[in-house]
Amino acid sequence: MLMFRCILLCSVVFARNWSCPDLDPCSCSSEPVLTIDCSDRQMFIQGQDNYNNFSKLQGLYIHELNLRNTNSKLPLHIFVNLQIHKLDISENKNIKNYKKILEKIDDSLEELNLKKASFLSHSVLKNLGRFKNLTVLSLEGNMLNMNILGDTFSNFHYLQNLDLSDNTLNYHMNSNPFDGLESLQVLHLESTKISLDNNKSLCFLRNLTSLKVLNLDRNNGAAEIKVVPLFKGNNMFSLTRLSLCSNKIALFQNTAFQGIEQLEVLELSDNLLRTVPLSVTSILFNLTHLNLSSNKIQYLSERTFTNLTKLLYLNLQRNQINSFPRYAFRGLGNSLQTLDLSSNKLIGGHFWVIGLMDLPSLLNLNVSYNLIKHIQNDSFDSTAYLQVLDISGNPLVFTDTMFSGIEASLKKLFVKSVGMEHVPLIPLQTISELDDLDLSNNRLKTLHSMFLTGVKAKHIYLQNMNISEISKLAFTGIQGPISIFLDNNKISSLRFLEESVPCFFSEISLRNNPLICDCTAFSVSSSGRYGHVIGKCINDDFVGKSINMISSLDKHLCKDLKTKSGWCSKTGKYISNIAASLHLGHHVVLYPLLMYSTFILIS
């Protein structure tokens, strides 16, 4: 069975799905633009049978052709002067065939993916020079080195994005294969064995004055290292984003970032740092995003970030911080919007709250999976604009005033995995503008009558628990419409919906529950008064069938069932089909319009 996906654009605003290689539908008044995905398939069997219709591509402009991992012998005459914008022939092993494809297609190609293409050689790379309009090129994972690359890039004056990850590019040459890449903006050099403790390691990047993004992740497989000045004198004046993740970096020389003082985003996750590097905080004054997650940082010094007055995002997740001093975040008060302190060793109380007093602009705070037991009633007095709070995974003791100071600002609250057996109503009732409330991964087994009464939330998550019983009055006392997510529980019956107000629920998600599709389920499916219900039946007659697709049941089973059908309007009002028919003055039955994107299988 072969599956081909083809998107046909006959104009800027018109699109539809067709099966490929049957391209007869591509008869439009304007020139069609095709996107053809035949990846991971044996599309052409010994060059016969399935490619005949594919010849209709000749003369068309192909926006994207994906032949990744097809490993087939393709009929080369199809590709003669074929105009393609984006071509993916990565992960293929048919050396002769794919090499010739690159020789046959039109030289107007702009994007090319040759990841793990075992047919690459010096001659193939040299032939790439004819694609002078290339803007994106991936050569990831091809066992290349500087000698093989040679002058491959000398004609790529318009190249903007280059991926050379998983090759061997340690620099030992006098010539520079990167000369001529004056337009390059994004460069991926992950896992290329570049030495970060040798100040000449990046000399081959000298004069890439347009480079904005540089990724040097996973370049050190040995013991921990100290990073030396790598960028000074390399004229990387435009670099704004740098990633040095997973390099076993323990220290930075104080001048390590000289030459790229304009940097805005710095990724240093998954290293061996024990403190926040002074080389960062004393030089990179333009940083807006700093990621120090998954290191070994145990403490923050006073005024650690005082010079980073433009910082918007700070990630200290998965370190070993147990507290911080009063002025740890001094200097970030007018800028910092997101702070992630999750998976540390914060013990709660005064010792973690005190540092937040300097962060009045904070919008997102994550202190999940720490050791916080108590949240004091003045904990958030200085963060009056906080919109997202995650306190999951802490051994919390709930108090009535624990959310004091953020009752009117909080939009999303995550209280997952805290061992909760009963919902703490009083502190939750104080929050007036809540959109999302996530209480998943707790110990709730029964949703009793009015278990969330007075709680104001539009989307409620109660996933991954052992909930098996839900009272018919469980959601009484909540203002609708609401969306509720009950995935991965033990709910078998939908009887809890029988007493609900029409259109109270806009969505009910019951994925991965042992639902019995009986007369109640049929009523839910056919009435339209319960919004969008998601879930599948497990009983024999309907096993694997979606609740929304139940159209009939055994007449003897539901002989006394009386149902009225209709739907919920955008305003949350229930409109029955009978009422709609009378309003229109004639007898009709109206059904909601369902739109599907079609994928056609061709054997």
Coordinates of C-alpha atoms in Angstrom, one line a residue, residues 11-578:
S11 CA -4.0 30.4 -6.6
V12 CA -2.8 32.1 -3.5
V13 CA -6.0 31.4 -1.6
F14 CA -7.2 28.1 -3.1
A15 CA -5.8 24.7 -1.9
R16 CA -7.0 21.1 -1.9
N17 CA -5.6 17.6 -1.3
W18 CA -5.0 15.1 -4.1
S19 CA -3.5 11.7 -4.3
C20 CA -0.2 11.3 -6.2
P21 CA 1.0 10.3 -8.7
D22 CA -2.4 10.7 -10.3
L23 CA -2.0 14.3 -11.2
D24 CA -5.0 14.7 -13.5
P25 CA -6.8 17.1 -11.0
C26 CA -4.0 19.6 -11.6
S27 CA -5.8 21.2 -14.4
C28 CA -6.3 24.8 -13.3
S29 CA -6.7 28.1 -15.1
S30 CA -3.5 29.2 -13.4
E31 CA -0.1 27.4 -13.3
P32 CA -0.3 24.8 -10.5
V33 CA 2.2 24.7 -7.7
L34 CA 2.7 21.2 -6.3
T35 CA 3.9 19.8 -3.0
I36 CA 4.6 16.1 -3.3
D37 CA 5.5 13.9 -0.3
C38 CA 6.6 10.4 -1.2
S39 CA 9.1 9.9 1.7
D40 CA 9.7 6.6 3.4
R41 CA 8.1 4.7 0.6
Q42 CA 9.3 2.4 -2.2
M43 CA 7.6 4.6 -4.7
F44 CA 9.2 3.2 -7.8
I45 CA 9.5 -0.5 -8.0
Q46 CA 12.4 -1.2 -10.3
G47 CA 11.6 1.9 -12.2
Q48 CA 8.3 0.6 -13.4
D49 CA 4.5 0.5 -12.8
N50 CA 4.0 3.4 -10.4
Y51 CA 5.9 6.2 -12.1
N52 CA 4.0 6.6 -15.4
N53 CA 1.6 9.3 -14.2
F54 CA 4.5 11.0 -12.5
S55 CA 5.8 12.0 -15.9
K56 CA 3.0 14.6 -15.9
L57 CA 5.2 16.6 -13.6
Q58 CA 7.3 17.7 -16.6
G59 CA 6.7 21.3 -17.4
L60 CA 5.2 22.1 -14.0
Y61 CA 6.7 24.1 -11.2
I62 CA 7.2 21.9 -8.2
H63 CA 7.3 23.8 -4.9
E64 CA 8.4 20.8 -2.8
L65 CA 9.4 17.3 -3.8
N66 CA 10.1 14.9 -0.8
L67 CA 11.9 11.7 -1.8
R68 CA 13.5 11.0 1.6
N69 CA 14.4 7.4 2.3
T70 CA 12.7 6.1 -0.9
N71 CA 15.9 4.1 -1.9
S72 CA 14.5 3.4 -5.3
K73 CA 15.7 3.5 -8.9
L74 CA 14.0 6.5 -10.3
P75 CA 13.3 7.2 -14.0
L76 CA 15.8 9.9 -14.8
H77 CA 14.0 11.4 -17.8
I78 CA 11.3 12.7 -15.5
F79 CA 13.9 15.0 -13.8
V80 CA 15.4 16.6 -16.9
N81 CA 15.2 20.3 -16.4
L82 CA 12.5 19.8 -13.8
Q83 CA 11.9 23.1 -11.9
I84 CA 11.9 22.5 -8.2
H85 CA 12.0 25.0 -5.4
K86 CA 12.6 22.6 -2.5
L87 CA 14.1 19.0 -2.9
D88 CA 14.6 16.4 -0.2
I89 CA 16.6 13.3 -1.2
S90 CA 18.0 12.7 2.3
E91 CA 18.7 9.2 3.7
N92 CA 19.0 7.5 0.4
K93 CA 21.6 4.9 -0.6
N94 CA 21.1 4.4 -4.4
I95 CA 24.4 6.2 -5.2
K96 CA 24.2 6.3 -9.0
N97 CA 20.5 7.2 -9.3
Y98 CA 20.4 10.1 -6.9
K99 CA 23.7 11.5 -8.0
K100 CA 22.2 11.8 -11.5
I101 CA 19.0 13.4 -10.3
L102 CA 21.1 16.3 -9.1
E103 CA 22.7 16.6 -12.5
K104 CA 19.3 16.5 -14.4
I105 CA 17.1 19.0 -12.5
D106 CA 17.0 22.7 -13.3
D107 CA 19.6 24.8 -11.6
S108 CA 16.9 27.1 -10.1
L109 CA 16.7 24.9 -7.0
E110 CA 16.6 27.0 -3.8
E111 CA 16.4 24.5 -0.9
L112 CA 18.2 21.1 -0.8
N113 CA 18.3 18.4 1.9
L114 CA 21.1 15.9 1.6
K115 CA 21.1 14.6 5.2
K116 CA 22.7 11.2 5.5
A117 CA 23.0 10.9 1.7
S118 CA 25.6 8.2 1.3
F119 CA 26.1 9.0 -2.4
L120 CA 27.9 12.2 -1.5
S121 CA 31.5 12.6 -2.7
H122 CA 33.8 15.5 -3.5
S123 CA 32.6 15.4 -7.2
V124 CA 29.0 15.5 -6.1
L125 CA 29.6 18.4 -3.8
K126 CA 31.5 20.3 -6.5
N127 CA 28.6 19.8 -8.8
L128 CA 26.3 21.5 -6.3
G129 CA 28.0 24.8 -7.2
R130 CA 25.6 25.1 -10.2
F131 CA 22.7 25.7 -7.9
K132 CA 23.7 29.3 -7.4
N133 CA 20.3 30.3 -6.0
L134 CA 20.4 27.9 -3.0
T135 CA 19.2 29.5 0.2
V136 CA 18.9 26.4 2.4
L137 CA 21.3 23.4 2.3
S138 CA 21.6 20.4 4.7
L139 CA 24.6 18.1 4.6
E140 CA 24.1 16.7 8.0
G141 CA 25.5 13.3 8.9
N142 CA 27.7 12.6 5.8
M143 CA 31.1 11.9 7.3
L144 CA 32.5 15.1 5.7
N145 CA 35.6 16.9 6.7
M146 CA 37.2 20.1 5.6
N147 CA 39.3 18.5 2.9
I148 CA 36.2 16.9 1.3
L149 CA 34.3 20.2 1.5
G150 CA 37.1 22.1 -0.3
D151 CA 35.5 25.0 -2.2
T152 CA 32.0 23.6 -2.2
F153 CA 30.5 26.8 -1.0
S154 CA 32.4 29.2 -3.2
N155 CA 29.4 29.9 -5.5
F156 CA 26.7 30.0 -2.8
H157 CA 26.4 33.8 -2.5
Y158 CA 22.7 33.6 -1.5
L159 CA 22.9 30.7 0.9
Q160 CA 21.2 31.7 4.2
N161 CA 20.9 28.4 6.2
L162 CA 23.5 25.7 6.3
D163 CA 23.5 22.5 8.3
L164 CA 26.8 20.6 8.7
S165 CA 25.9 18.7 11.9
D166 CA 27.3 15.3 12.6
N167 CA 30.4 15.7 10.4
T168 CA 34.1 16.2 11.4
L169 CA 35.1 19.8 11.0
N170 CA 38.0 20.3 13.3
Y171 CA 40.0 23.1 11.6
H172 CA 43.5 22.1 10.3
M173 CA 43.7 24.0 7.0
N174 CA 45.1 27.2 5.7
S175 CA 42.3 27.6 3.2
N176 CA 38.8 28.5 4.3
P177 CA 35.8 26.5 2.7
F178 CA 33.4 29.1 4.1
D179 CA 34.7 32.0 2.0
G180 CA 32.0 33.4 -0.2
L181 CA 29.1 32.8 2.2
E182 CA 28.5 36.5 2.7
S183 CA 24.7 35.9 3.1
L184 CA 24.8 33.1 5.6
Q185 CA 22.5 33.7 8.6
V186 CA 22.0 30.3 10.2
L187 CA 24.8 27.7 10.7
H188 CA 24.4 24.3 12.5
L189 CA 27.6 22.7 13.6
E190 CA 26.3 20.2 16.2
S191 CA 28.5 17.2 16.8
T192 CA 31.3 18.3 14.5
K193 CA 34.2 17.7 17.0
I194 CA 35.1 21.4 17.2
S195 CA 37.3 22.1 20.2
L196 CA 35.8 24.7 22.5
D197 CA 39.0 25.0 24.5
N198 CA 41.1 26.1 21.5
N199 CA 40.8 29.8 20.6
K200 CA 41.6 29.0 17.0
S201 CA 38.8 26.5 16.6
L202 CA 36.4 28.9 14.9
C203 CA 38.8 30.7 12.6
F204 CA 37.1 29.2 9.6
L205 CA 34.0 31.3 10.5
R206 CA 35.9 34.5 10.2
N207 CA 34.2 37.3 8.3
L208 CA 30.7 35.6 8.3
T209 CA 29.4 39.1 9.0
S210 CA 25.7 38.2 8.3
L211 CA 25.6 35.2 10.6
K212 CA 22.8 35.5 13.2
V213 CA 22.4 32.0 14.6
L214 CA 25.2 29.5 15.5
N215 CA 24.6 26.1 17.0
L216 CA 27.7 24.3 18.5
D217 CA 25.9 21.7 20.7
R218 CA 27.4 18.3 21.5
N219 CA 31.0 19.1 20.4
N220 CA 32.8 17.7 23.5
G221 CA 32.7 14.1 24.3
A222 CA 35.7 14.1 26.6
A223 CA 36.0 15.3 30.2
E224 CA 34.7 18.7 31.4
I225 CA 36.3 21.7 29.8
K226 CA 36.9 25.4 30.2
V227 CA 35.8 27.5 27.3
V228 CA 38.3 30.0 26.0
P229 CA 37.7 33.1 23.8
L230 CA 36.5 31.7 20.5
F231 CA 34.8 34.7 18.9
K232 CA 37.2 37.6 19.3
G233 CA 38.6 38.8 16.0
N234 CA 36.2 36.7 13.9
N235 CA 34.1 39.7 12.9
M236 CA 30.8 38.0 13.8
F237 CA 29.0 41.3 14.2
S238 CA 25.5 40.1 13.5
L239 CA 25.4 37.0 15.8
T240 CA 22.4 37.2 18.0
R241 CA 21.8 33.6 19.0
L242 CA 24.3 31.0 20.2
S243 CA 23.8 27.5 21.5
L244 CA 26.5 25.6 23.4
C245 CA 24.4 22.9 25.0
S246 CA 25.6 19.4 26.0
N247 CA 29.4 20.2 25.9
K248 CA 30.4 19.3 29.5
I249 CA 31.4 22.9 30.1
A250 CA 32.4 23.5 33.7
L251 CA 33.9 27.0 33.3
F252 CA 34.2 30.0 31.0
Q253 CA 37.2 32.3 30.8
N254 CA 36.0 35.8 31.7
T255 CA 36.6 37.0 28.2
A256 CA 35.0 33.9 26.5
F257 CA 32.3 36.0 24.8
Q258 CA 34.3 38.9 23.7
G259 CA 33.6 39.8 20.1
I260 CA 29.9 38.9 20.3
E261 CA 28.7 41.4 22.9
Q262 CA 25.5 42.0 20.8
L263 CA 24.3 38.4 21.6
E264 CA 20.6 38.2 22.5
V265 CA 19.9 34.5 23.1
L266 CA 22.3 32.2 24.8
E267 CA 21.7 28.4 25.3
L268 CA 23.9 26.7 27.9
S269 CA 21.7 23.8 29.0
D270 CA 23.0 20.3 29.9
N271 CA 26.5 21.3 31.0
L272 CA 28.5 21.1 34.2
L273 CA 28.3 24.8 35.4
R274 CA 28.3 25.2 39.2
T275 CA 27.6 29.0 39.1
V276 CA 26.2 31.5 36.7
P277 CA 29.2 32.4 34.5
L278 CA 30.6 35.9 35.1
S279 CA 31.6 36.0 31.5
V280 CA 27.9 36.0 30.7
T281 CA 26.7 38.6 33.2
S282 CA 29.6 41.0 32.8
I283 CA 29.7 41.2 29.0
L284 CA 26.5 40.1 27.4
F285 CA 24.3 43.1 28.3
N286 CA 21.9 42.7 25.4
L287 CA 20.7 39.2 26.4
T288 CA 16.9 38.7 26.3
H289 CA 16.9 34.9 26.7
L290 CA 19.3 32.9 28.9
N291 CA 19.0 29.1 29.4
L292 CA 21.0 27.6 32.2
S293 CA 18.9 24.5 32.7
S294 CA 20.3 21.0 33.5
N295 CA 23.5 22.2 35.1
K296 CA 24.9 21.9 38.7
I297 CA 24.2 25.4 39.9
Q298 CA 23.7 25.3 43.7
Y299 CA 23.3 29.0 44.6
L300 CA 22.8 32.4 43.1
S301 CA 25.0 35.3 44.4
E302 CA 23.7 38.7 45.3
R303 CA 23.0 40.8 42.2
T304 CA 24.0 38.0 39.9
F305 CA 22.0 39.4 37.0
T306 CA 22.2 43.1 37.8
N307 CA 23.7 44.0 34.4
L308 CA 21.2 42.0 32.3
T309 CA 18.6 44.7 32.2
K310 CA 17.0 43.5 28.9
L311 CA 16.5 39.9 30.0
L312 CA 13.0 38.6 29.3
Y313 CA 13.4 34.8 29.9
L314 CA 15.6 33.0 32.4
N315 CA 15.6 29.2 32.7
L316 CA 17.3 27.6 35.8
Q317 CA 15.4 24.4 35.6
R318 CA 16.9 21.1 36.8
N319 CA 19.7 22.5 38.9
Q320 CA 20.5 22.1 42.6
I321 CA 19.3 25.5 43.9
N322 CA 17.7 25.4 47.4
S323 CA 17.4 29.1 48.1
F324 CA 18.6 32.5 46.9
P325 CA 19.5 35.8 48.6
R326 CA 17.2 38.8 48.7
Y327 CA 18.9 40.6 45.8
A328 CA 19.6 37.6 43.5
F329 CA 17.4 39.0 40.8
R330 CA 18.1 42.7 41.3
G331 CA 18.3 44.5 38.0
L332 CA 15.6 42.3 36.2
G333 CA 12.6 44.1 37.7
N334 CA 11.7 46.0 34.5
S335 CA 12.3 43.2 32.1
L336 CA 12.0 39.6 33.3
Q337 CA 8.7 38.0 32.2
T338 CA 9.5 34.3 32.5
L339 CA 11.3 32.5 35.3
D340 CA 11.7 28.7 35.4
L341 CA 13.0 27.3 38.7
S342 CA 11.4 23.9 38.3
S343 CA 13.1 20.7 39.5
N344 CA 15.5 22.3 42.0
K345 CA 15.6 21.9 45.7
L346 CA 13.6 25.0 46.9
I347 CA 12.1 24.4 50.3
G348 CA 9.5 27.1 50.2
G349 CA 8.6 29.8 52.7
H350 CA 10.6 33.0 53.1
F351 CA 13.8 31.5 51.5
W352 CA 12.5 31.4 48.0
V353 CA 9.8 34.1 48.0
I354 CA 12.2 36.9 49.1
G355 CA 14.0 36.9 45.8
L356 CA 10.7 37.5 43.8
M357 CA 10.3 40.9 45.4
D358 CA 12.4 42.4 42.7
L359 CA 10.4 41.0 39.8
P360 CA 7.2 43.1 39.4
S361 CA 7.1 42.5 35.6
L362 CA 7.0 38.7 36.0
L363 CA 4.2 37.0 33.9
N364 CA 5.2 33.3 34.0
L365 CA 6.6 31.5 37.1
N366 CA 7.4 27.8 37.3
V367 CA 8.5 26.4 40.6
S368 CA 7.2 22.9 40.0
Y369 CA 8.9 19.7 41.4
N370 CA 10.7 21.3 44.3
L371 CA 10.3 20.8 48.0
I372 CA 7.9 23.7 48.6
K373 CA 5.4 22.8 51.3
H374 CA 4.1 26.3 52.4
I375 CA 3.2 29.2 50.2
Q376 CA 2.7 32.2 52.5
N377 CA -0.1 34.7 52.1
D378 CA 2.3 37.4 50.9
S379 CA 4.3 35.3 48.6
F380 CA 3.0 37.0 45.4
D381 CA 2.5 40.5 46.7
S382 CA 5.3 41.8 44.4
T383 CA 4.2 39.9 41.3
A384 CA 0.7 41.4 40.8
Y385 CA 0.8 40.8 37.0
L386 CA 1.6 37.1 37.1
Q387 CA -0.5 35.2 34.5
V388 CA 0.9 31.6 34.6
L389 CA 1.9 29.7 37.7
D390 CA 3.1 26.1 38.0
I391 CA 3.4 24.7 41.5
S392 CA 3.0 21.0 40.5
G393 CA 5.0 18.2 42.1
N394 CA 5.5 19.9 45.5
P395 CA 4.3 18.6 48.9
L396 CA 1.9 21.5 49.3
V397 CA -0.2 22.4 52.3
F398 CA -3.1 24.4 50.9
T399 CA -4.1 27.6 52.7
D400 CA -7.0 29.9 52.0
T401 CA -4.9 32.9 51.1
M402 CA -2.0 31.2 49.3
F403 CA -2.8 33.0 46.0
S404 CA -3.2 36.5 47.6
G405 CA -1.9 39.2 45.3
I406 CA -2.5 37.4 42.0
E407 CA -6.3 36.7 42.3
A408 CA -7.1 39.1 39.5
S409 CA -4.2 38.4 37.1
L410 CA -3.7 34.6 37.1
K411 CA -4.8 33.0 33.8
K412 CA -3.3 29.5 34.0
L413 CA -2.6 27.4 37.1
F414 CA -0.9 24.0 37.2
V415 CA -1.3 21.9 40.4
K416 CA -0.4 18.5 39.1
S417 CA 1.2 15.6 41.0
V418 CA 0.8 17.1 44.5
G419 CA -1.0 14.1 46.1
M420 CA -4.3 15.8 46.1
E421 CA -7.3 13.7 47.3
H422 CA -9.8 16.5 47.5
V423 CA -9.9 19.8 45.6
P424 CA -8.9 22.8 47.8
L425 CA -12.0 24.9 46.9
I426 CA -11.4 28.1 49.0
P427 CA -8.0 29.1 47.6
L428 CA -9.1 28.3 44.0
Q429 CA -12.4 30.3 44.4
T430 CA -10.4 33.4 45.1
I431 CA -9.0 33.4 41.5
S432 CA -11.4 35.4 39.4
E433 CA -10.1 35.3 35.8
L434 CA -8.7 31.7 35.4
D435 CA -8.7 30.2 31.9
D436 CA -6.8 26.9 32.5
L437 CA -6.8 24.9 35.7
D438 CA -4.8 21.6 35.6
L439 CA -5.2 19.2 38.5
S440 CA -4.0 16.1 36.6
N441 CA -1.9 13.3 38.0
N442 CA -3.4 13.5 41.5
R443 CA -5.4 11.0 43.6
L444 CA -8.9 11.9 42.8
K445 CA -11.0 8.8 42.3
T446 CA -14.5 10.2 42.6
L447 CA -15.9 13.5 41.4
H448 CA -18.6 14.1 44.0
S449 CA -21.4 16.6 43.9
M450 CA -20.3 20.2 43.4
F451 CA -16.6 19.3 43.8
L452 CA -15.5 22.5 41.9
T453 CA -18.3 24.8 43.0
G454 CA -17.4 28.5 42.8
V455 CA -14.2 27.8 40.7
K456 CA -13.9 30.0 37.7
A457 CA -12.1 28.3 34.9
K458 CA -12.8 27.7 31.2
H459 CA -10.6 24.7 30.7
I460 CA -10.3 22.1 33.4
Y461 CA -7.8 19.2 33.2
L462 CA -8.3 16.1 35.3
Q463 CA -6.2 13.6 33.4
N464 CA -4.1 10.6 34.4
M465 CA -5.9 9.6 37.6
N466 CA -8.1 6.7 38.6
I467 CA -11.4 8.5 38.3
S468 CA -14.2 6.0 37.9
E469 CA -17.3 7.7 39.3
I470 CA -18.7 11.1 38.5
S471 CA -21.8 12.5 40.2
K472 CA -24.5 13.9 38.0
L473 CA -24.2 17.1 40.0
A474 CA -20.4 17.1 39.9
F475 CA -20.1 20.3 37.8
T476 CA -22.9 22.2 39.5
G477 CA -21.8 25.5 40.8
I478 CA -19.5 26.2 37.9
Q479 CA -20.3 28.8 35.2
G480 CA -20.2 27.4 31.7
P481 CA -19.5 26.8 29.0
I482 CA -16.4 24.9 30.0
S483 CA -14.0 22.4 28.3
I484 CA -13.1 19.4 30.5
F485 CA -10.3 16.9 29.9
L486 CA -10.8 13.5 31.6
D487 CA -8.3 11.5 29.5
N488 CA -6.6 8.4 30.9
N489 CA -9.0 7.6 33.7
K490 CA -11.4 4.7 34.4
I491 CA -14.7 6.2 33.3
S492 CA -17.1 3.8 31.7
S493 CA -20.4 5.6 31.8
L494 CA -21.6 9.0 30.5
R495 CA -24.6 9.2 32.9
F496 CA -23.0 12.1 34.7
L497 CA -24.0 14.2 31.7
E498 CA -27.7 13.6 32.0
E499 CA -28.4 16.4 34.4
S500 CA -26.2 19.0 32.8
V501 CA -27.6 22.2 31.3
P502 CA -27.6 22.2 27.5
C503 CA -24.3 23.5 26.0
F504 CA -22.7 23.7 29.5
F505 CA -19.8 21.7 28.0
S506 CA -18.1 23.0 24.9
E507 CA -15.8 20.0 24.9
I508 CA -15.5 16.8 26.8
S509 CA -12.3 14.7 26.2
L510 CA -12.5 11.1 27.4
R511 CA -9.6 9.6 25.5
N512 CA -8.3 6.3 26.9
N513 CA -11.2 5.5 29.1
P514 CA -13.2 2.2 29.1
L515 CA -16.4 3.8 27.7
I516 CA -19.5 1.6 27.4
C517 CA -21.5 2.8 24.4
D518 CA -25.1 2.3 25.5
C519 CA -28.3 4.2 25.2
T520 CA -26.9 7.1 27.3
A521 CA -23.9 7.3 24.9
F522 CA -26.3 7.3 21.9
S523 CA -28.2 10.1 23.5
V524 CA -25.1 12.1 24.1
S525 CA -24.0 11.5 20.5
S526 CA -27.3 12.3 18.8
S527 CA -28.6 15.2 20.9
G528 CA -25.8 17.7 20.2
R529 CA -26.4 19.4 23.6
Y530 CA -23.1 18.3 25.1
G531 CA -20.6 20.0 22.8
H532 CA -17.8 18.0 21.3
V533 CA -17.4 14.7 23.0
I534 CA -14.1 12.8 22.3
G535 CA -13.7 9.1 23.2
K536 CA -14.0 5.5 21.9
C537 CA -16.2 2.6 22.9
I538 CA -14.8 -0.7 24.2
N539 CA -17.9 -2.9 24.2
D540 CA -18.1 -5.5 21.4
D541 CA -20.7 -4.0 19.2
F542 CA -18.9 -0.7 18.9
V543 CA -15.3 -1.4 19.9
G544 CA -12.9 1.3 18.7
K545 CA -15.8 3.4 17.4
S546 CA -15.8 7.1 18.3
I547 CA -18.7 8.3 20.4
N548 CA -19.5 11.0 17.9
M549 CA -19.9 8.5 15.2
I550 CA -22.6 6.3 16.9
S551 CA -25.6 6.5 14.6
S552 CA -27.7 3.5 15.5
L553 CA -28.1 0.9 18.3
D554 CA -30.1 -2.3 18.7
K555 CA -33.8 -1.3 18.7
H556 CA -34.6 -3.6 21.6
L557 CA -31.8 -2.0 23.7
C558 CA -33.0 1.6 23.3
K559 CA -36.7 1.1 22.4
D560 CA -37.9 3.6 24.9
L561 CA -35.2 6.2 24.2
K562 CA -36.5 9.6 23.1
T563 CA -33.9 12.0 21.8
K564 CA -34.0 15.5 20.3
S565 CA -31.2 16.6 18.1
G566 CA -29.7 20.0 17.7
W567 CA -26.5 21.9 18.3
C568 CA -24.8 24.5 20.4
S569 CA -24.4 27.9 18.9
K570 CA -21.2 30.0 19.3
T571 CA -22.9 31.9 22.1
G572 CA -23.5 28.7 24.0
K573 CA -27.3 28.5 23.3
Y574 CA -28.8 25.2 22.4
I575 CA -30.8 25.2 19.1
S576 CA -32.9 22.1 18.4
N577 CA -33.4 21.0 14.8
I578 CA -37.2 21.3 15.3

